[in-house]
């Protein structure tokens, strides 16, 4: 196969055959296609798109590019949740132990932060001792013992996505529906889940900025998941402001523990979304007959303290210090804080998630390129959210940072993120749409 011909075919709007896609993935992971040629192909895909048939083949081909976890003879329904990426999105930290408490087996393979969006692995690694690199046998044994494991994609798992995602993040070729679909679903197929709940984010802090783009991605994900043999349901959810009241790794772990402990005063949106997504998992996996019953079971698991207990078991099983649950002072702490105040009084209209995510990166809580190192304690705490009244000079955010942080850049981004209005804004609808 001459790869140049495939680049030209896609550039001119053609549809690649299954053999061409399989051949391309095989050659790329064998090192027989140079990154400059693959970048050119990806850019052609950005312009021309992928058909459903091409996306389904690419998904399967990527899933089969490496090792797959076989969980088929574990008793119990295997169900996972994946979000397309946002700011302050720590739902997985709460939902994985919560769904396991409700009887699901949750094999969660997650990613790292990139750009303004956070990553579950970085949040987990801010827990002292927590290991995310689990082998197949460890992953399986943990699922057998406590029903939940949260790890990184192993080196052998979906190597095609590992290589392609890295290249896409450096070449402006992330935000294409077919590529995102194949990237997400290939990893979910390889981790061995049977059912999948997807949280497609839309808004300033998401890859998909408009409802129309989010719908397109949700529909594509749903169609290809079903074609790939997964049971799937999808929520399109709001990501114009950060989720919850913290952005930054150990700060987000702290907030997750607070919500699982019943303290939801400043995290109502986080709790609501966690319950909604968990209820979807319970219905999809057959643990619950109706969404309302799923919500009830999930609420009970929080109120009884069982979900928090399971989070402690998860931390301990993966080498972390479970005492953080009773003593959040054991999490990494920043040596410095800077308070940001409101320039005028009024209703908070907008807290732009993208700009707040950028501010968190400037503080060291995220990375611009994969090789950047992180400060696990760095981040931002929001004292008010959209729809709240704020007085002039009232603190609305606190920055947590170490000596290497670019505090000036972070405060500039934060000031630009805040809009205040004399009119009270309409209430935000967290869940916009559902599939199916
Ligand atoms: N998350 C992924 O895993 N892949 C993408 O392409 C985008 C978001």
Tab-separated table of C-alpha atoms and ligand atoms in Angstrom:
chain	number	residue	atom	x	y	z
A	1	UNK	CA	0.000	0.000	0.000
A	2	UNK	CA	1.292	3.458	-0.906
A	3	UNK	CA	0.173	5.780	1.909
A	4	UNK	CA	0.485	8.913	-0.258
A	5	UNK	CA	-2.411	7.539	-2.346
A	6	UNK	CA	-4.613	7.332	0.791
A	7	UNK	CA	-3.760	10.920	1.729
A	8	UNK	CA	-4.735	12.035	-1.783
A	9	UNK	CA	-7.919	9.940	-1.747
A	10	UNK	CA	-9.073	11.505	1.543
A	11	UNK	CA	-7.986	14.986	0.421
A	12	UNK	CA	-10.210	14.596	-2.654
A	13	UNK	CA	-13.216	13.452	-0.590
A	14	UNK	CA	-12.999	9.691	-1.196
A	15	UNK	CA	-14.041	6.924	1.189
A	16	UNK	CA	-11.305	4.555	2.376
A	17	UNK	CA	-11.957	0.812	2.290
A	18	UNK	CA	-11.663	-1.408	5.389
A	19	UNK	CA	-8.471	-2.941	3.955
A	20	UNK	CA	-6.961	0.518	3.454
A	21	UNK	CA	-7.775	1.595	7.027
A	22	UNK	CA	-6.499	-1.670	8.547
A	23	UNK	CA	-3.333	-1.410	6.442
A	24	UNK	CA	-2.764	2.205	7.463
A	25	UNK	CA	-3.094	1.469	11.212
A	26	UNK	CA	-0.790	-1.563	10.931
A	27	UNK	CA	1.851	0.414	9.044
A	28	UNK	CA	1.631	3.377	11.423
A	29	UNK	CA	2.209	1.368	14.594
A	30	UNK	CA	5.033	-0.542	12.855
A	31	UNK	CA	6.727	2.815	12.190
A	32	UNK	CA	6.288	2.550	8.399
A	33	UNK	CA	4.400	5.849	8.093
A	34	UNK	CA	6.224	9.041	9.078
A	35	UNK	CA	4.474	11.504	11.395
A	36	UNK	CA	4.587	14.256	8.743
A	37	UNK	CA	2.601	12.062	6.371
A	38	UNK	CA	0.128	11.012	9.064
A	39	UNK	CA	-0.312	14.685	10.027
A	40	UNK	CA	-1.221	15.468	6.449
A	41	UNK	CA	-3.736	12.608	6.398
A	42	UNK	CA	-5.279	13.785	9.693
A	43	UNK	CA	-5.654	17.322	8.343
A	44	UNK	CA	-7.406	15.914	5.258
A	45	UNK	CA	-9.778	14.081	7.651
A	46	UNK	CA	-10.408	17.369	9.494
A	47	UNK	CA	-11.643	18.874	6.231
A	48	UNK	CA	-13.355	15.895	4.605
A	49	UNK	CA	-14.509	13.939	7.694
A	50	UNK	CA	-14.955	10.184	8.042
A	51	UNK	CA	-18.090	8.273	7.048
A	52	UNK	CA	-19.816	6.021	9.590
A	53	UNK	CA	-18.365	2.956	7.860
A	54	UNK	CA	-14.850	4.419	7.934
A	55	UNK	CA	-15.264	5.380	11.616
A	56	UNK	CA	-16.503	1.904	12.588
A	57	UNK	CA	-13.560	0.268	10.793
A	58	UNK	CA	-11.051	2.709	12.285
A	59	UNK	CA	-12.469	2.068	15.789
A	60	UNK	CA	-12.164	-1.710	15.415
A	61	UNK	CA	-8.759	-1.519	13.786
A	62	UNK	CA	-7.433	0.714	16.592
A	63	UNK	CA	-8.972	-1.491	19.320
A	64	UNK	CA	-7.236	-4.494	17.764
A	65	UNK	CA	-3.882	-2.719	17.405
A	66	UNK	CA	-2.733	-4.061	20.794
A	67	UNK	CA	-3.702	-6.103	23.860
A	68	UNK	CA	-7.290	-6.239	25.133
A	69	UNK	CA	-8.482	-6.947	28.669
A	70	UNK	CA	-10.661	-10.039	28.813
A	71	UNK	CA	-13.206	-9.584	31.586
A	72	UNK	CA	-15.821	-11.855	30.010
A	73	UNK	CA	-15.955	-14.383	32.870
A	74	UNK	CA	-16.077	-11.866	35.708
A	75	UNK	CA	-19.537	-12.220	37.255
A	76	UNK	CA	-21.589	-9.021	37.114
A	77	UNK	CA	-22.309	-6.289	34.566
A	78	UNK	CA	-19.221	-4.454	33.269
A	79	UNK	CA	-20.036	-0.777	32.756
A	80	UNK	CA	-17.929	2.340	32.363
A	81	UNK	CA	-18.411	6.093	31.900
A	82	UNK	CA	-16.325	8.415	29.756
A	83	UNK	CA	-16.410	12.169	29.365
A	84	UNK	CA	-15.159	13.977	26.273
A	85	UNK	CA	-13.201	16.340	28.526
A	86	UNK	CA	-13.830	19.483	30.507
A	87	UNK	CA	-12.669	21.780	33.286
A	88	UNK	CA	-13.152	20.754	36.936
A	89	UNK	CA	-14.735	17.491	35.763
A	90	UNK	CA	-13.970	15.136	38.652
A	91	UNK	CA	-17.146	13.061	38.194
A	92	UNK	CA	-15.188	9.804	37.614
A	93	UNK	CA	-13.638	10.003	41.088
A	94	UNK	CA	-17.090	9.859	42.650
A	95	UNK	CA	-18.992	7.816	40.109
A	96	UNK	CA	-16.656	4.805	39.768
A	97	UNK	CA	-16.807	3.785	43.468
A	98	UNK	CA	-20.486	4.803	43.572
A	99	UNK	CA	-21.489	2.544	40.663
A	100	UNK	CA	-19.411	-0.305	42.158
A	101	UNK	CA	-21.252	0.132	45.481
A	102	UNK	CA	-24.497	-0.283	43.521
A	103	UNK	CA	-23.357	-3.635	42.094
A	104	UNK	CA	-21.640	-2.706	38.815
A	105	UNK	CA	-18.151	-3.785	37.795
A	106	UNK	CA	-16.364	-0.625	36.675
A	107	UNK	CA	-13.216	-1.183	34.585
A	108	UNK	CA	-12.177	2.440	34.087
A	109	UNK	CA	-9.199	3.213	31.851
A	110	UNK	CA	-8.670	6.981	31.923
A	111	UNK	CA	-6.465	9.676	30.443
A	112	UNK	CA	-4.259	12.568	31.515
A	113	UNK	CA	-4.824	16.298	31.336
A	114	UNK	CA	-3.992	18.038	28.093
A	115	UNK	CA	-4.374	21.757	27.405
A	116	UNK	CA	-7.175	23.352	29.387
A	117	UNK	CA	-8.938	20.019	30.084
A	118	UNK	CA	-8.147	17.945	33.176
A	119	UNK	CA	-7.424	14.208	33.348
A	120	UNK	CA	-8.615	11.624	35.863
A	121	UNK	CA	-5.180	9.955	36.128
A	122	UNK	CA	-3.517	13.200	37.264
A	123	UNK	CA	-6.216	13.734	39.881
A	124	UNK	CA	-5.753	10.176	41.208
A	125	UNK	CA	-1.965	10.506	41.212
A	126	UNK	CA	-2.226	13.537	43.489
A	127	UNK	CA	-3.236	11.035	46.207
A	128	UNK	CA	0.044	10.066	47.915
A	129	UNK	CA	1.152	6.602	46.721
A	130	UNK	CA	-1.701	6.045	44.216
A	131	UNK	CA	-0.585	3.825	41.292
A	132	UNK	CA	-2.382	4.063	37.954
A	133	UNK	CA	-0.207	1.608	36.012
A	134	UNK	CA	-2.012	-1.682	36.511
A	135	UNK	CA	-1.276	-4.827	34.498
A	136	UNK	CA	-4.073	-6.999	33.119
A	137	UNK	CA	-3.971	-9.469	36.056
A	138	UNK	CA	-3.889	-6.757	38.735
A	139	UNK	CA	-6.752	-4.928	37.024
A	140	UNK	CA	-8.841	-8.121	36.885
A	141	UNK	CA	-8.104	-9.163	40.468
A	142	UNK	CA	-9.041	-5.747	41.773
A	143	UNK	CA	-12.321	-5.816	39.837
A	144	UNK	CA	-13.043	-9.230	41.349
A	145	UNK	CA	-12.269	-7.984	44.869
A	146	UNK	CA	-13.917	-4.536	45.006
A	147	UNK	CA	-15.705	-4.087	41.643
A	148	UNK	CA	-13.724	-1.032	40.550
A	149	UNK	CA	-10.278	-0.313	39.097
A	150	UNK	CA	-9.075	3.014	37.678
A	151	UNK	CA	-5.919	2.837	35.621
A	152	UNK	CA	-3.944	4.110	32.672
A	153	UNK	CA	-3.960	2.639	29.213
A	154	UNK	CA	-1.123	0.067	29.377
A	155	UNK	CA	1.749	0.377	26.884
A	156	UNK	CA	0.349	-2.571	24.947
A	157	UNK	CA	-3.235	-1.323	24.908
A	158	UNK	CA	-4.475	0.507	21.783
A	159	UNK	CA	-0.980	1.672	20.720
A	160	UNK	CA	-2.546	3.173	17.589
A	161	UNK	CA	-4.545	5.641	19.694
A	162	UNK	CA	-1.577	6.439	21.924
A	163	UNK	CA	0.476	7.464	18.848
A	164	UNK	CA	-2.331	9.140	16.941
A	165	UNK	CA	-3.708	11.113	19.907
A	166	UNK	CA	-0.264	12.495	20.669
A	167	UNK	CA	0.148	13.580	17.051
A	168	UNK	CA	-3.381	15.032	16.896
A	169	UNK	CA	-2.756	17.097	20.036
A	170	UNK	CA	0.284	18.676	18.338
A	171	UNK	CA	-1.222	19.265	14.893
A	172	UNK	CA	-4.610	20.874	15.541
A	173	UNK	CA	-6.470	17.705	14.555
A	174	UNK	CA	-8.291	16.738	17.760
A	175	UNK	CA	-11.752	18.156	17.096
A	176	UNK	CA	-13.028	15.865	14.321
A	177	UNK	CA	-16.060	13.729	15.126
A	178	UNK	CA	-14.878	10.475	13.528
A	179	UNK	CA	-11.383	10.707	15.013
A	180	UNK	CA	-12.707	11.466	18.514
A	181	UNK	CA	-15.208	8.611	18.223
A	182	UNK	CA	-12.584	6.052	17.154
A	183	UNK	CA	-10.151	7.265	19.823
A	184	UNK	CA	-12.640	7.006	22.698
A	185	UNK	CA	-14.417	3.816	21.680
A	186	UNK	CA	-11.289	1.843	20.722
A	187	UNK	CA	-10.011	2.265	24.302
A	188	UNK	CA	-13.365	1.311	25.799
A	189	UNK	CA	-13.592	-1.827	23.641
A	190	UNK	CA	-10.036	-2.792	24.642
A	191	UNK	CA	-10.697	-2.365	28.391
A	192	UNK	CA	-13.431	-5.025	28.203
A	193	UNK	CA	-16.532	-3.086	29.218
A	194	UNK	CA	-19.940	-4.267	27.972
A	195	UNK	CA	-21.827	-1.016	28.504
A	196	UNK	CA	-20.771	2.591	28.275
A	197	UNK	CA	-22.280	5.876	29.400
A	198	UNK	CA	-20.817	8.858	27.565
A	199	UNK	CA	-20.836	12.420	28.811
A	200	UNK	CA	-20.444	14.636	25.749
A	201	UNK	CA	-19.490	18.082	26.975
A	202	UNK	CA	-20.508	21.237	25.154
A	203	UNK	CA	-19.487	24.828	25.809
A	204	UNK	CA	-16.426	27.022	26.077
A	205	UNK	CA	-14.425	24.460	28.097
A	206	UNK	CA	-15.249	21.506	25.809
A	207	UNK	CA	-13.949	20.298	22.445
A	208	UNK	CA	-17.474	20.821	21.114
A	209	UNK	CA	-18.459	24.451	21.604
A	210	UNK	CA	-21.974	24.391	20.154
A	211	UNK	CA	-24.993	22.160	20.738
A	212	UNK	CA	-24.988	21.310	17.034
A	213	UNK	CA	-21.393	19.996	17.161
A	214	UNK	CA	-22.078	18.126	20.422
A	215	UNK	CA	-25.154	16.492	18.852
A	216	UNK	CA	-23.127	15.392	15.861
A	217	UNK	CA	-20.494	13.820	18.130
A	218	UNK	CA	-23.121	12.224	20.392
A	219	UNK	CA	-24.938	10.688	17.423
A	220	UNK	CA	-21.727	9.372	15.907
A	221	UNK	CA	-20.537	7.927	19.233
A	222	UNK	CA	-23.901	6.267	19.756
A	223	UNK	CA	-24.050	4.737	16.283
A	224	UNK	CA	-20.491	3.414	16.353
A	225	UNK	CA	-20.762	2.103	19.939
A	226	UNK	CA	-23.843	0.079	18.966
A	227	UNK	CA	-22.159	-1.176	15.770
A	228	UNK	CA	-19.180	-2.211	17.932
A	229	UNK	CA	-21.411	-4.312	20.202
A	230	UNK	CA	-21.478	-1.963	23.234
A	231	UNK	CA	-24.675	-0.998	25.069
A	232	UNK	CA	-24.483	2.772	25.154
A	233	UNK	CA	-26.292	5.829	26.392
A	234	UNK	CA	-25.182	9.426	26.098
A	235	UNK	CA	-25.802	12.672	27.941
A	236	UNK	CA	-24.920	16.025	26.380
A	237	UNK	CA	-23.971	18.258	29.305
A	238	UNK	CA	-23.004	21.853	29.934
A	239	UNK	CA	-19.346	22.916	30.101
A	240	UNK	CA	-19.512	26.719	29.849
A	241	UNK	CA	-18.401	27.069	33.470
A	242	UNK	CA	-16.210	24.603	35.419
A	243	UNK	CA	-17.990	21.721	37.127
A	244	UNK	CA	-18.073	22.022	40.923
A	245	UNK	CA	-15.993	24.546	42.825
A	246	UNK	CA	-12.398	23.410	42.195
A	247	UNK	CA	-10.024	23.050	39.247
A	248	UNK	CA	-6.684	21.342	39.938
A	249	UNK	CA	-5.725	17.836	40.925
A	250	UNK	CA	-5.584	17.499	44.734
A	251	UNK	CA	-8.212	20.243	45.086
A	252	UNK	CA	-10.559	18.132	42.966
A	253	UNK	CA	-9.883	15.012	45.049
A	254	UNK	CA	-10.749	17.078	48.118
A	255	UNK	CA	-14.036	18.166	46.527
A	256	UNK	CA	-14.886	14.587	45.502
A	257	UNK	CA	-14.371	13.428	49.100
A	258	UNK	CA	-16.547	16.296	50.371
A	259	UNK	CA	-19.440	15.341	48.059
A	260	UNK	CA	-19.159	11.631	48.904
A	261	UNK	CA	-19.225	12.694	52.587
A	262	UNK	CA	-22.512	14.523	52.023
A	263	UNK	CA	-21.116	18.062	51.906
A	264	UNK	CA	-22.565	19.437	48.680
A	265	UNK	CA	-23.170	23.051	49.562
A	266	UNK	CA	-20.864	24.413	46.825
A	267	UNK	CA	-20.910	21.393	44.520
A	268	UNK	CA	-24.563	20.935	43.624
A	269	UNK	CA	-23.864	20.672	39.881
A	270	UNK	CA	-21.145	18.064	40.475
A	271	UNK	CA	-23.430	15.956	42.643
A	272	UNK	CA	-26.354	16.245	40.227
A	273	UNK	CA	-24.289	15.177	37.229
A	274	UNK	CA	-22.655	12.314	39.138
A	275	UNK	CA	-26.075	10.980	40.158
A	276	UNK	CA	-27.476	11.357	36.618
A	277	UNK	CA	-24.556	9.494	35.014
A	278	UNK	CA	-24.519	6.779	37.701
A	279	UNK	CA	-28.268	6.230	37.262
A	280	UNK	CA	-27.667	5.799	33.497
A	281	UNK	CA	-24.986	3.186	34.278
A	282	UNK	CA	-27.348	1.306	36.583
A	283	UNK	CA	-30.118	1.228	33.967
A	284	UNK	CA	-27.801	0.293	31.088
A	285	UNK	CA	-26.231	-2.534	33.080
A	286	UNK	CA	-29.560	-3.894	34.282
A	287	UNK	CA	-28.968	-3.062	37.979
A	288	UNK	CA	-31.984	-0.803	37.884
A	289	UNK	CA	-35.195	-0.870	35.840
A	290	UNK	CA	-35.793	2.864	35.642
A	291	UNK	CA	-33.711	6.032	35.762
A	292	UNK	CA	-35.612	7.276	38.844
A	293	UNK	CA	-34.818	4.039	40.691
A	294	UNK	CA	-31.162	4.331	39.623
A	295	UNK	CA	-31.065	7.859	41.050
A	296	UNK	CA	-32.545	6.575	44.306
A	297	UNK	CA	-29.957	3.763	44.593
A	298	UNK	CA	-27.083	6.154	43.854
A	299	UNK	CA	-28.319	8.709	46.407
A	300	UNK	CA	-28.636	5.985	49.033
A	301	UNK	CA	-25.094	4.772	48.364
A	302	UNK	CA	-23.805	8.277	49.090
A	303	UNK	CA	-26.018	8.901	52.115
A	304	UNK	CA	-25.109	5.569	53.737
A	305	UNK	CA	-21.392	6.405	53.449
A	306	UNK	CA	-20.838	3.191	51.419
A	307	UNK	CA	-19.620	4.994	48.280
A	308	UNK	CA	-17.016	6.891	50.297
A	309	UNK	CA	-15.942	3.647	51.959
A	310	UNK	CA	-15.520	2.074	48.506
A	311	UNK	CA	-13.447	5.059	47.380
A	312	UNK	CA	-11.165	4.352	50.387
A	313	UNK	CA	-10.911	0.682	49.355
A	314	UNK	CA	-10.047	1.715	45.808
A	315	UNK	CA	-7.312	4.067	47.034
A	316	UNK	CA	-5.867	1.371	49.285
A	317	UNK	CA	-6.004	-1.315	46.577
A	318	UNK	CA	-3.979	0.927	44.255
A	319	UNK	CA	-1.283	1.764	46.818
A	320	UNK	CA	-2.628	5.153	47.916
A	321	UNK	CA	-3.092	6.438	51.432
A	322	UNK	CA	-6.784	5.886	52.316
A	323	UNK	CA	-6.423	8.089	55.415
A	324	UNK	CA	-6.847	11.136	53.112
A	325	UNK	CA	-10.577	10.459	53.403
A	326	UNK	CA	-10.601	11.440	57.068
A	327	UNK	CA	-7.728	13.884	56.848
A	328	UNK	CA	-7.564	15.917	53.639
A	329	UNK	CA	-4.487	17.629	55.090
A	330	UNK	CA	-2.574	14.538	53.895
A	331	UNK	CA	-3.159	15.616	50.274
A	332	UNK	CA	-0.493	17.859	48.676
A	333	UNK	CA	-0.906	21.474	49.809
A	334	UNK	CA	0.261	24.646	48.031
A	335	UNK	CA	2.655	26.966	49.825
A	336	UNK	CA	0.976	30.103	48.389
A	337	UNK	CA	-2.525	31.416	47.785
A	338	UNK	CA	-3.699	34.488	45.871
A	339	UNK	CA	-7.240	35.787	46.196
A	340	UNK	CA	-9.074	37.297	43.190
A	341	UNK	CA	-11.870	39.775	43.905
A	342	UNK	CA	-14.822	41.083	41.901
A	343	UNK	CA	-14.332	44.453	40.103
A	344	UNK	CA	-18.006	45.412	40.567
A	345	UNK	CA	-21.219	44.116	42.087
A	346	UNK	CA	-23.862	42.176	40.212
A	347	UNK	CA	-24.980	38.724	39.079
A	348	UNK	CA	-22.322	36.352	37.774
A	349	UNK	CA	-23.247	35.866	34.106
A	350	UNK	CA	-20.301	33.791	32.950
A	351	UNK	CA	-17.248	32.000	34.370
A	352	UNK	CA	-15.602	30.998	31.112
A	353	UNK	CA	-14.428	27.403	31.579
A	354	UNK	CA	-11.789	27.621	28.830
A	355	UNK	CA	-10.121	30.671	30.389
A	356	UNK	CA	-10.283	29.170	33.881
A	357	UNK	CA	-8.738	25.968	32.502
A	358	UNK	CA	-5.960	28.061	30.913
A	359	UNK	CA	-5.413	29.822	34.257
A	360	UNK	CA	-5.074	26.443	35.992
A	361	UNK	CA	-2.452	25.419	33.399
A	362	UNK	CA	-0.498	28.649	34.102
A	363	UNK	CA	-0.438	27.662	37.788
A	364	UNK	CA	0.971	24.196	36.949
A	365	UNK	CA	-2.249	22.192	37.385
A	366	UNK	CA	-2.317	21.106	33.722
A	367	UNK	CA	0.020	20.637	30.798
A	368	UNK	CA	0.371	22.173	27.348
A	369	UNK	CA	2.403	19.235	25.997
A	370	UNK	CA	2.527	15.703	27.371
A	371	UNK	CA	6.068	16.103	28.716
A	372	UNK	CA	5.149	19.089	30.987
A	373	UNK	CA	5.323	18.248	34.680
A	374	UNK	CA	2.442	19.038	37.039
A	375	UNK	CA	2.132	20.565	40.476
A	376	UNK	CA	-0.458	18.274	42.120
A	377	UNK	CA	-1.497	20.926	44.667
A	378	UNK	CA	-1.894	23.818	42.215
A	379	UNK	CA	-5.284	25.040	41.077
A	380	UNK	CA	-8.260	27.300	41.605
A	381	UNK	CA	-11.112	27.305	44.074
A	382	UNK	CA	-14.269	29.124	42.976
A	383	UNK	CA	-16.240	30.769	45.771
A	384	UNK	CA	-19.174	31.652	43.533
A	385	UNK	CA	-20.710	30.272	40.342
A	386	UNK	CA	-22.909	31.564	37.515
A	387	UNK	CA	-26.217	32.912	38.791
A	388	UNK	CA	-24.780	34.036	42.153
A	389	UNK	CA	-24.808	37.635	43.340
A	390	UNK	CA	-21.387	39.098	44.081
A	391	UNK	CA	-20.392	42.342	45.813
A	392	UNK	CA	-17.614	44.622	44.661
A	393	UNK	CA	-14.217	43.514	46.090
A	394	UNK	CA	-15.688	40.201	47.256
A	395	UNK	CA	-13.297	37.257	46.704
A	396	UNK	CA	-14.665	34.978	43.985
A	397	UNK	CA	-11.626	32.743	43.434
A	398	UNK	CA	-8.516	31.611	45.287
A	399	UNK	CA	-5.435	30.509	43.397
A	400	UNK	CA	-3.234	27.799	44.921
A	401	UNK	CA	0.314	27.767	43.612
A	402	UNK	CA	3.979	26.990	44.083
A	403	UNK	CA	7.089	29.039	43.249
A	404	UNK	CA	7.133	28.108	39.518
A	405	UNK	CA	3.595	29.319	38.752
A	406	UNK	CA	2.836	32.095	36.276
A	407	UNK	CA	0.452	33.907	38.627
A	408	UNK	CA	0.246	37.025	36.465
A	409	UNK	CA	-0.961	35.018	33.459
A	410	UNK	CA	-3.382	33.067	35.652
A	411	UNK	CA	-4.962	36.209	37.162
A	412	UNK	CA	-5.226	37.856	33.716
A	413	UNK	CA	-7.049	34.785	32.377
A	414	UNK	CA	-9.299	34.643	35.443
A	415	UNK	CA	-10.237	38.314	35.221
A	416	UNK	CA	-11.205	37.795	31.577
A	417	UNK	CA	-13.265	34.717	32.561
A	418	UNK	CA	-15.640	36.624	34.841
A	419	UNK	CA	-18.657	38.560	33.475
A	420	UNK	CA	-20.979	40.386	35.829
A	421	UNK	CA	-24.414	41.686	34.899
A	422	UNK	CA	-27.139	43.761	36.580
A	423	UNK	CA	-29.671	41.191	35.270
A	424	UNK	CA	-30.016	37.778	36.898
A	425	UNK	CA	-29.100	35.164	34.264
A	426	UNK	CA	-31.375	32.233	33.461
A	427	UNK	CA	-30.673	29.034	35.433
A	428	UNK	CA	-28.217	26.692	33.727
A	429	UNK	CA	-29.557	23.420	32.404
A	430	UNK	CA	-26.849	20.883	33.215
A	431	UNK	CA	-28.109	17.995	31.089
A	432	UNK	CA	-29.013	19.300	27.633
A	433	UNK	CA	-29.996	16.131	25.798
A	434	UNK	CA	-29.882	12.333	26.012
A	435	UNK	CA	-29.263	9.495	23.571
A	436	UNK	CA	-31.041	7.203	22.977
B	1	LIG	N1	-10.688	11.943	24.412
B	1	LIG	C1	-10.087	10.887	23.802
B	1	LIG	O1	-9.785	9.867	24.416
B	1	LIG	N2	-9.817	11.019	22.494
B	1	LIG	C2	-10.124	12.100	21.772
B	1	LIG	O2	-9.859	12.137	20.587
B	1	LIG	C3	-10.751	13.198	22.424
B	1	LIG	C4	-11.031	13.072	23.756
